[in-house]
Tab-separated table of C-alpha atoms in Angstrom:
chain	number	residue	atom	x	y	z
A	1	UNK	CA	2.767	16.128	-6.877
A	2	UNK	CA	0.427	18.581	-5.151
A	3	UNK	CA	-3.100	17.499	-4.426
A	4	UNK	CA	-5.618	20.229	-3.664
A	5	UNK	CA	-8.307	20.298	-0.999
A	6	UNK	CA	-6.668	17.962	1.510
A	7	UNK	CA	-8.307	18.769	4.829
A	8	UNK	CA	-6.151	18.964	7.928
A	9	UNK	CA	-6.814	15.959	10.134
A	10	UNK	CA	-5.919	17.369	13.518
A	11	UNK	CA	-5.605	20.978	14.609
A	12	UNK	CA	-1.880	21.522	14.791
A	13	UNK	CA	-0.245	23.794	17.371
A	14	UNK	CA	1.736	26.797	16.197
A	15	UNK	CA	5.170	25.312	15.665
A	16	UNK	CA	8.513	27.090	15.318
A	17	UNK	CA	9.236	27.483	11.618
A	18	UNK	CA	12.899	26.555	12.051
A	19	UNK	CA	12.172	23.230	13.749
A	20	UNK	CA	12.216	20.349	11.273
A	21	UNK	CA	10.852	17.751	13.702
A	22	UNK	CA	8.482	18.351	16.591
A	23	UNK	CA	8.738	15.795	19.392
A	24	UNK	CA	6.065	15.310	22.047
A	25	UNK	CA	6.264	12.939	24.995
A	26	UNK	CA	2.860	11.431	25.734
A	27	UNK	CA	2.873	8.628	28.272
A	28	UNK	CA	5.023	5.788	26.954
A	29	UNK	CA	4.660	7.120	23.413
A	30	UNK	CA	6.789	9.577	21.489
A	31	UNK	CA	4.931	11.574	18.826
A	32	UNK	CA	7.177	12.945	16.076
A	33	UNK	CA	5.788	15.480	13.600
A	34	UNK	CA	7.630	16.328	10.395
A	35	UNK	CA	7.369	20.094	10.249
A	36	UNK	CA	7.907	21.489	6.759
A	37	UNK	CA	4.259	21.975	5.755
A	38	UNK	CA	4.972	24.750	3.250
A	39	UNK	CA	6.975	22.291	1.139
A	40	UNK	CA	4.711	19.273	1.751
A	41	UNK	CA	7.006	18.057	4.548
A	42	UNK	CA	9.623	17.138	1.959
A	43	UNK	CA	12.660	15.496	3.521
A	44	UNK	CA	15.912	17.421	3.901
A	45	UNK	CA	19.147	16.655	5.714
A	46	UNK	CA	18.326	18.376	9.050
A	47	UNK	CA	15.021	16.488	9.267
A	48	UNK	CA	16.729	13.159	8.587
A	49	UNK	CA	19.403	13.822	11.176
A	50	UNK	CA	16.801	14.697	13.803
A	51	UNK	CA	14.698	11.609	13.079
A	52	UNK	CA	17.726	9.309	13.135
A	53	UNK	CA	18.978	10.717	16.429
A	54	UNK	CA	15.542	10.523	18.045
A	55	UNK	CA	14.836	6.968	16.877
A	56	UNK	CA	18.181	5.728	18.160
A	57	UNK	CA	17.571	7.270	21.582
A	58	UNK	CA	14.016	5.933	21.757
A	59	UNK	CA	14.923	2.394	20.769
A	60	UNK	CA	17.487	2.263	23.575
A	61	UNK	CA	15.277	4.012	26.177
A	62	UNK	CA	13.278	1.483	28.236
A	63	UNK	CA	10.760	4.173	29.195
A	64	UNK	CA	9.697	4.559	25.538
A	65	UNK	CA	7.087	2.077	24.371
A	66	UNK	CA	6.188	3.128	20.852
A	67	UNK	CA	6.604	5.915	18.286
A	68	UNK	CA	4.034	7.789	16.210
A	69	UNK	CA	5.194	9.584	13.057
A	70	UNK	CA	2.980	12.124	11.304
A	71	UNK	CA	3.195	15.287	9.231
A	72	UNK	CA	2.330	18.881	10.078
A	73	UNK	CA	-0.510	20.424	8.107
A	74	UNK	CA	-2.374	18.610	5.361
A	75	UNK	CA	0.350	16.214	4.184
A	76	UNK	CA	2.326	13.328	5.676
A	77	UNK	CA	5.370	13.595	3.393
A	78	UNK	CA	5.724	14.086	-0.364
A	79	UNK	CA	9.234	12.589	-0.461
A	80	UNK	CA	12.704	14.059	-0.804
A	81	UNK	CA	13.403	17.750	-1.360
A	82	UNK	CA	14.141	17.586	-5.090
A	83	UNK	CA	15.083	21.252	-5.378
A	84	UNK	CA	17.977	20.623	-3.007
A	85	UNK	CA	19.391	17.980	-5.348
A	86	UNK	CA	18.826	20.161	-8.394
A	87	UNK	CA	20.455	23.169	-6.754
A	88	UNK	CA	23.578	21.212	-5.882
A	89	UNK	CA	23.864	19.418	-9.218
A	90	UNK	CA	26.301	16.694	-10.252
A	91	UNK	CA	29.451	18.602	-9.358
A	92	UNK	CA	28.604	19.063	-5.670
A	93	UNK	CA	28.367	15.631	-4.098
A	94	UNK	CA	27.365	16.947	-0.681
A	95	UNK	CA	24.011	15.286	-1.422
A	96	UNK	CA	25.763	12.020	-0.536
A	97	UNK	CA	25.165	12.682	3.174
A	98	UNK	CA	21.404	13.058	2.715
A	99	UNK	CA	21.124	9.950	0.551
A	100	UNK	CA	23.315	7.838	2.845
A	101	UNK	CA	21.509	8.843	6.038
A	102	UNK	CA	18.115	8.258	4.400
A	103	UNK	CA	18.883	4.685	3.337
A	104	UNK	CA	20.708	3.931	6.585
A	105	UNK	CA	17.692	5.222	8.506
A	106	UNK	CA	15.260	3.250	6.318
A	107	UNK	CA	17.119	0.088	7.320
A	108	UNK	CA	16.783	0.896	11.017
A	109	UNK	CA	13.096	1.671	10.586
A	110	UNK	CA	12.557	-1.670	8.854
A	111	UNK	CA	14.307	-3.468	11.733
A	112	UNK	CA	13.152	-1.255	14.611
A	113	UNK	CA	12.721	-3.021	17.953
A	114	UNK	CA	9.577	-1.205	19.095
A	115	UNK	CA	6.154	-0.501	17.549
A	116	UNK	CA	6.168	2.229	14.917
A	117	UNK	CA	2.894	3.925	13.998
A	118	UNK	CA	2.532	6.094	10.893
A	119	UNK	CA	-0.479	8.395	10.619
A	120	UNK	CA	-0.772	8.616	6.845
A	121	UNK	CA	-2.872	11.709	6.323
A	122	UNK	CA	-2.579	13.405	2.935
A	123	UNK	CA	0.263	12.689	0.516
A	124	UNK	CA	2.536	9.697	1.137
A	125	UNK	CA	5.123	9.647	-1.630
A	126	UNK	CA	8.638	8.413	-2.357
A	127	UNK	CA	10.966	8.789	0.592
A	128	UNK	CA	8.015	9.616	2.839
A	129	UNK	CA	6.683	6.135	2.224
A	130	UNK	CA	10.162	4.779	2.866
A	131	UNK	CA	10.177	6.355	6.329
A	132	UNK	CA	7.053	4.473	7.339
A	133	UNK	CA	5.860	1.645	5.092
A	134	UNK	CA	8.030	-0.959	6.838
A	135	UNK	CA	6.794	0.135	10.276
A	136	UNK	CA	4.457	-1.921	12.447
A	137	UNK	CA	1.237	0.041	11.907
A	138	UNK	CA	0.321	2.261	8.932
A	139	UNK	CA	-2.941	4.154	9.305
A	140	UNK	CA	-4.623	5.523	6.173
A	141	UNK	CA	-7.676	7.807	5.941
A	142	UNK	CA	-10.085	8.903	3.221
A	143	UNK	CA	-7.687	11.776	2.474
A	144	UNK	CA	-4.564	9.643	2.061
A	145	UNK	CA	-2.905	9.500	-1.358
A	146	UNK	CA	0.028	7.203	-2.091
A	147	UNK	CA	2.322	7.187	-5.117
A	148	UNK	CA	5.851	6.303	-6.176
A	149	UNK	CA	6.290	8.597	-9.205
A	150	UNK	CA	10.079	8.414	-9.472
A	151	UNK	CA	10.293	6.635	-12.842
A	152	UNK	CA	8.435	9.545	-14.382
A	153	UNK	CA	11.197	11.978	-13.412
A	154	UNK	CA	14.187	9.868	-14.347
A	155	UNK	CA	14.842	8.173	-11.001
A	156	UNK	CA	13.697	4.752	-9.736
A	157	UNK	CA	11.404	3.464	-7.012
A	158	UNK	CA	13.740	4.214	-4.118
A	159	UNK	CA	14.084	3.983	-0.327
A	160	UNK	CA	13.415	0.240	-0.261
A	161	UNK	CA	10.371	0.350	-2.544
A	162	UNK	CA	11.623	-2.352	-4.899
A	163	UNK	CA	11.466	-4.717	-1.892
A	164	UNK	CA	7.967	-3.954	-0.639
A	165	UNK	CA	6.358	-3.098	-3.977
A	166	UNK	CA	7.536	-6.416	-5.388
A	167	UNK	CA	5.740	-8.200	-2.556
A	168	UNK	CA	2.300	-6.802	-3.301
A	169	UNK	CA	-0.219	-9.121	-4.933
A	170	UNK	CA	0.802	-10.381	-8.365
A	171	UNK	CA	2.392	-7.630	-10.450
A	172	UNK	CA	0.589	-4.712	-8.827
A	173	UNK	CA	3.911	-3.377	-7.510
A	174	UNK	CA	5.411	-3.384	-11.002
A	175	UNK	CA	2.406	-1.416	-12.246
A	176	UNK	CA	2.591	1.130	-9.401
A	177	UNK	CA	6.348	1.583	-9.749
A	178	UNK	CA	6.346	2.016	-13.526
A	179	UNK	CA	3.283	4.263	-13.765
A	180	UNK	CA	3.373	6.200	-10.468
A	181	UNK	CA	-0.377	5.549	-10.224
A	182	UNK	CA	-1.995	7.068	-7.145
A	183	UNK	CA	-3.880	4.984	-4.597
A	184	UNK	CA	-6.309	6.397	-2.070
A	185	UNK	CA	-6.551	5.285	1.547
A	186	UNK	CA	-9.156	2.595	0.943
A	187	UNK	CA	-7.018	1.116	-1.842
A	188	UNK	CA	-3.895	1.279	0.318
A	189	UNK	CA	-5.611	-0.816	2.961
A	190	UNK	CA	-7.125	-3.197	0.430
A	191	UNK	CA	-3.753	-3.978	-1.188
A	192	UNK	CA	-1.846	-4.225	2.104
A	193	UNK	CA	0.224	-1.040	2.043
A	194	UNK	CA	-1.764	0.262	5.013
A	195	UNK	CA	-2.482	-1.970	7.998
A	196	UNK	CA	-5.548	0.032	9.088
A	197	UNK	CA	-8.087	2.519	7.793
A	198	UNK	CA	-9.297	5.127	10.279
A	199	UNK	CA	-11.808	7.827	9.280
A	200	UNK	CA	-10.369	11.317	9.354
A	201	UNK	CA	-12.717	12.503	12.084
A	202	UNK	CA	-11.389	9.796	14.419
A	203	UNK	CA	-7.684	10.635	14.225
A	204	UNK	CA	-7.691	13.052	17.161
A	205	UNK	CA	-9.345	10.499	19.426
A	206	UNK	CA	-6.991	7.774	18.179
A	207	UNK	CA	-3.964	9.873	19.117
A	208	UNK	CA	-5.512	10.650	22.500
A	209	UNK	CA	-6.110	6.975	23.229
A	210	UNK	CA	-2.565	6.084	22.199
A	211	UNK	CA	-1.166	8.801	24.457
A	212	UNK	CA	-3.014	7.260	27.413
A	213	UNK	CA	-1.381	3.841	27.065
A	214	UNK	CA	0.761	2.663	29.962
A	215	UNK	CA	2.148	-0.274	27.975
A	216	UNK	CA	3.547	0.270	24.505
A	217	UNK	CA	3.953	-3.228	23.064
A	218	UNK	CA	2.573	-4.398	19.714
A	219	UNK	CA	-0.541	-5.920	21.236
A	220	UNK	CA	-1.514	-2.854	23.269
A	221	UNK	CA	-0.890	-0.379	20.458
A	222	UNK	CA	-2.570	-2.640	17.917
A	223	UNK	CA	-5.661	-3.047	20.093
A	224	UNK	CA	-6.168	0.728	20.262
A	225	UNK	CA	-5.733	1.221	16.521
A	226	UNK	CA	-7.998	-1.736	15.767
A	227	UNK	CA	-10.768	-0.147	17.839
A	228	UNK	CA	-10.834	2.775	15.373
A	229	UNK	CA	-10.377	0.641	12.265
A	230	UNK	CA	-13.340	1.082	9.911
A	231	UNK	CA	-12.408	0.149	6.326
A	232	UNK	CA	-14.031	2.045	3.487
A	233	UNK	CA	-14.939	0.186	0.292
A	234	UNK	CA	-12.778	0.783	-2.734
A	235	UNK	CA	-14.294	2.729	-5.603
A	236	UNK	CA	-15.980	0.834	-8.467
A	237	UNK	CA	-13.375	2.484	-10.721
A	238	UNK	CA	-10.387	1.442	-8.574
A	239	UNK	CA	-7.416	0.044	-10.453
A	240	UNK	CA	-7.455	-2.837	-7.973
A	241	UNK	CA	-10.408	-4.251	-9.881
A	242	UNK	CA	-8.000	-4.683	-12.806
A	243	UNK	CA	-5.638	-6.985	-10.910
A	244	UNK	CA	-6.045	-9.898	-13.330
A	245	UNK	CA	-5.289	-7.684	-16.349
A	246	UNK	CA	-2.346	-6.060	-14.537
A	247	UNK	CA	-0.906	-9.489	-13.768
A	248	UNK	CA	-1.226	-10.501	-17.401
A	249	UNK	CA	0.179	-7.280	-18.885
A	250	UNK	CA	2.869	-6.354	-16.365
A	251	UNK	CA	4.331	-9.843	-15.942
A	252	UNK	CA	6.211	-9.491	-19.227
A	253	UNK	CA	9.981	-9.773	-19.318
A	254	UNK	CA	10.821	-6.226	-20.433
A	255	UNK	CA	9.316	-2.734	-20.455
A	256	UNK	CA	9.094	-2.949	-24.256
A	257	UNK	CA	7.018	-6.121	-23.987
A	258	UNK	CA	4.739	-4.471	-21.427
A	259	UNK	CA	4.152	-1.539	-23.784
A	260	UNK	CA	3.456	-3.895	-26.689
A	261	UNK	CA	0.994	-5.885	-24.571
A	262	UNK	CA	-0.768	-2.682	-23.509
A	263	UNK	CA	-1.009	-1.524	-27.120
A	264	UNK	CA	-2.594	-4.822	-28.143
A	265	UNK	CA	-4.934	-4.627	-25.134
A	266	UNK	CA	-6.020	-1.100	-26.044
A	267	UNK	CA	-6.710	-2.076	-29.648
A	268	UNK	CA	-8.879	-4.938	-28.453
A	269	UNK	CA	-10.704	-3.383	-25.480
A	270	UNK	CA	-10.446	0.419	-25.796
A	271	UNK	CA	-10.374	0.579	-21.991
A	272	UNK	CA	-9.598	4.015	-20.559
A	273	UNK	CA	-7.161	2.760	-17.911
A	274	UNK	CA	-5.062	1.057	-20.584
A	275	UNK	CA	-4.968	4.232	-22.660
A	276	UNK	CA	-3.931	6.301	-19.634
A	277	UNK	CA	-1.275	3.771	-18.662
A	278	UNK	CA	0.265	3.912	-22.125
A	279	UNK	CA	0.220	7.714	-22.059
A	280	UNK	CA	2.035	7.709	-18.706
A	281	UNK	CA	4.707	5.253	-19.832
A	282	UNK	CA	5.334	7.165	-23.064
A	283	UNK	CA	5.951	10.468	-21.286
A	284	UNK	CA	8.147	8.950	-18.552
A	285	UNK	CA	11.932	8.762	-18.614
A	286	UNK	CA	12.945	5.679	-20.627
A	287	UNK	CA	15.971	5.174	-18.398
A	288	UNK	CA	13.822	5.682	-15.296
A	289	UNK	CA	11.432	2.985	-16.533
A	290	UNK	CA	14.222	0.557	-17.394
A	291	UNK	CA	15.980	0.961	-14.048
A	292	UNK	CA	12.716	0.785	-12.100
A	293	UNK	CA	11.636	-2.382	-13.907
A	294	UNK	CA	14.918	-4.167	-13.285
A	295	UNK	CA	15.036	-2.911	-9.698
A	296	UNK	CA	11.580	-4.240	-8.785
A	297	UNK	CA	12.243	-7.589	-10.442
A	298	UNK	CA	15.565	-7.843	-8.598
A	299	UNK	CA	13.932	-6.857	-5.312
A	300	UNK	CA	11.642	-9.892	-5.418
A	301	UNK	CA	14.548	-12.116	-4.397
A	302	UNK	CA	16.449	-9.846	-2.025
A	303	UNK	CA	16.460	-9.093	1.677
A	304	UNK	CA	15.519	-5.587	2.776
A	305	UNK	CA	19.147	-4.864	3.626
A	306	UNK	CA	20.380	-5.967	0.205
A	307	UNK	CA	17.622	-3.984	-1.509
A	308	UNK	CA	18.560	-0.803	0.345
A	309	UNK	CA	22.257	-1.252	-0.471
A	310	UNK	CA	21.468	-1.706	-4.153
A	311	UNK	CA	18.971	1.153	-4.342
A	312	UNK	CA	21.446	3.442	-2.598
A	313	UNK	CA	23.866	2.703	-5.431
A	314	UNK	CA	21.175	3.408	-8.030
A	315	UNK	CA	20.328	6.743	-6.418
A	316	UNK	CA	23.965	7.836	-6.182
A	317	UNK	CA	24.480	6.928	-9.839
A	318	UNK	CA	21.388	8.914	-10.821
A	319	UNK	CA	22.788	11.950	-9.011
A	320	UNK	CA	26.225	11.437	-10.547
A	321	UNK	CA	24.686	11.171	-13.995
A	322	UNK	CA	26.482	7.873	-14.528
A	323	UNK	CA	24.295	6.755	-17.441
A	324	UNK	CA	22.048	9.760	-17.997
A	325	UNK	CA	21.144	13.188	-16.613
A	326	UNK	CA	17.437	12.338	-16.736
A	327	UNK	CA	16.932	12.829	-12.985
A	328	UNK	CA	18.033	16.465	-13.202
A	329	UNK	CA	16.038	16.965	-16.386
A	330	UNK	CA	12.957	15.505	-14.710
A	331	UNK	CA	13.310	17.825	-11.713
A	332	UNK	CA	13.824	20.794	-14.030
A	333	UNK	CA	10.768	19.981	-16.101
A	334	UNK	CA	8.333	19.022	-13.332
A	335	UNK	CA	9.493	20.978	-10.277
A	336	UNK	CA	11.682	23.923	-11.340
A	337	UNK	CA	10.596	25.267	-14.738
A	338	UNK	CA	7.309	23.322	-14.659
A	339	UNK	CA	7.115	23.208	-18.444
A	340	UNK	CA	6.331	19.467	-18.360
A	341	UNK	CA	8.455	19.059	-21.483
A	342	UNK	CA	11.455	16.946	-20.457
A	343	UNK	CA	14.109	16.078	-23.018
A	344	UNK	CA	15.016	12.529	-22.097
A	345	UNK	CA	18.289	10.868	-23.037
A	346	UNK	CA	17.927	8.130	-24.250
A	347	UNK	CA	14.743	9.260	-25.998
A	348	UNK	CA	13.008	5.870	-26.084
A	349	UNK	CA	13.016	2.629	-24.141
A	350	UNK	CA	14.406	0.877	-27.230
A	351	UNK	CA	17.512	3.092	-27.045
A	352	UNK	CA	18.391	2.145	-23.460
A	353	UNK	CA	21.394	-0.161	-23.709
A	354	UNK	CA	22.366	-3.087	-21.526
A	355	UNK	CA	25.686	-1.354	-20.862
A	356	UNK	CA	23.886	1.704	-19.480
A	357	UNK	CA	21.760	-0.446	-17.188
A	358	UNK	CA	24.741	-2.422	-15.936
A	359	UNK	CA	26.664	0.784	-15.221
A	360	UNK	CA	24.117	1.958	-12.619
A	361	UNK	CA	23.602	-1.455	-10.978
A	362	UNK	CA	27.277	-2.393	-10.775
A	363	UNK	CA	28.900	-2.218	-7.306
A	364	UNK	CA	31.264	0.705	-6.813
A	365	UNK	CA	34.945	-0.023	-7.411
A	366	UNK	CA	35.664	1.439	-3.973
A	367	UNK	CA	33.645	-0.717	-1.561
A	368	UNK	CA	33.848	1.995	1.101
A	369	UNK	CA	31.542	4.119	-1.076
A	370	UNK	CA	28.688	1.624	-0.681
A	371	UNK	CA	25.936	1.915	1.924
A	372	UNK	CA	27.328	0.407	5.124
A	373	UNK	CA	24.805	-1.400	7.318
A	374	UNK	CA	25.622	-3.033	10.665
A	375	UNK	CA	25.939	-6.815	10.797
A	376	UNK	CA	24.309	-8.876	13.529
A	377	UNK	CA	27.615	-8.826	15.397
A	378	UNK	CA	27.910	-5.017	15.427
A	379	UNK	CA	26.085	-2.328	17.429
A	380	UNK	CA	22.631	-1.673	15.955
A	381	UNK	CA	23.222	1.987	15.216
A	382	UNK	CA	26.765	1.760	13.887
A	383	UNK	CA	27.976	2.482	10.334
A	384	UNK	CA	26.793	6.091	10.482
A	385	UNK	CA	27.670	8.518	7.729
A	386	UNK	CA	31.133	9.979	8.151
A	387	UNK	CA	32.054	13.034	6.130
A	388	UNK	CA	35.400	12.472	4.423
């Protein structure tokens, strides 16, 4: 997941190492900086708790106009802290708090009542995307790199991704979710993941101009960001140029059919991107692919709230090892031992059974174990996680 040579966009102040979230008050704006640069600003429980508390206060504070979220150092956020999950393992379900708060917070971000601005410099992956992709403004740069690589490590496209990936053009979201393919900033803007593209050298001035605003509504914030918006062309080799082929190949009804279509395409065209796509799918977790595929297809017809409730269940079942231990094996192979030699179970997509799939999608027998989101008749920030 690490990408080398990502330049730091803005000179960051020396921040206390123990502080997970740095908050700065600038005019009517609140600038929040995720501060775990040594671990790519990966999300942990203290960071989530601080963000949730701050966002609740800011939404209810009339003196706050808008919020800017960014990452310390060279990365926005590379997702959840996988080593935390691996260290706890299946037997210690204290990870439930982190997962619950993350999905609960993602819902409130998606329905936030004030403008949210994400400065997407560097890596934007997994849960980091979930913290920001449903916000009002998402600013990418030439150093931004987006990916949802969860299927490759035995998980699924999480944190609401099966909702917003499924709403990209054609079947691009299916392709991105199944392959974990990386997009750069220009591609993110071109496909609609980012709302704006701002050159790296302009970020400091953009933040300065935002901090000078006396009104923090959508129009005022949007006008400032738009004044720095300068889209870069996508590369001639961008996967976005393959949209028609992606639609044709990834619109199939199963992962097996997608693989078969790609194999036939490779035999006919010998295109490099097809060969690389097949290689990626073959080394990914079969269960991760199957769950991701069904999740994205299901997300096409769901609300954001329903998607988050369902994905929460999928994530809890992955951590419980309900159908497979592939998530832990993926973390071991890629993050812990780094041998890149995972032993998946089931070993192939053909061996994934319908019963296994149904077991991870099925609602919990105890309804109180589901993600609880407030209804329109309840206080906005209710249904918080309560440790039992």
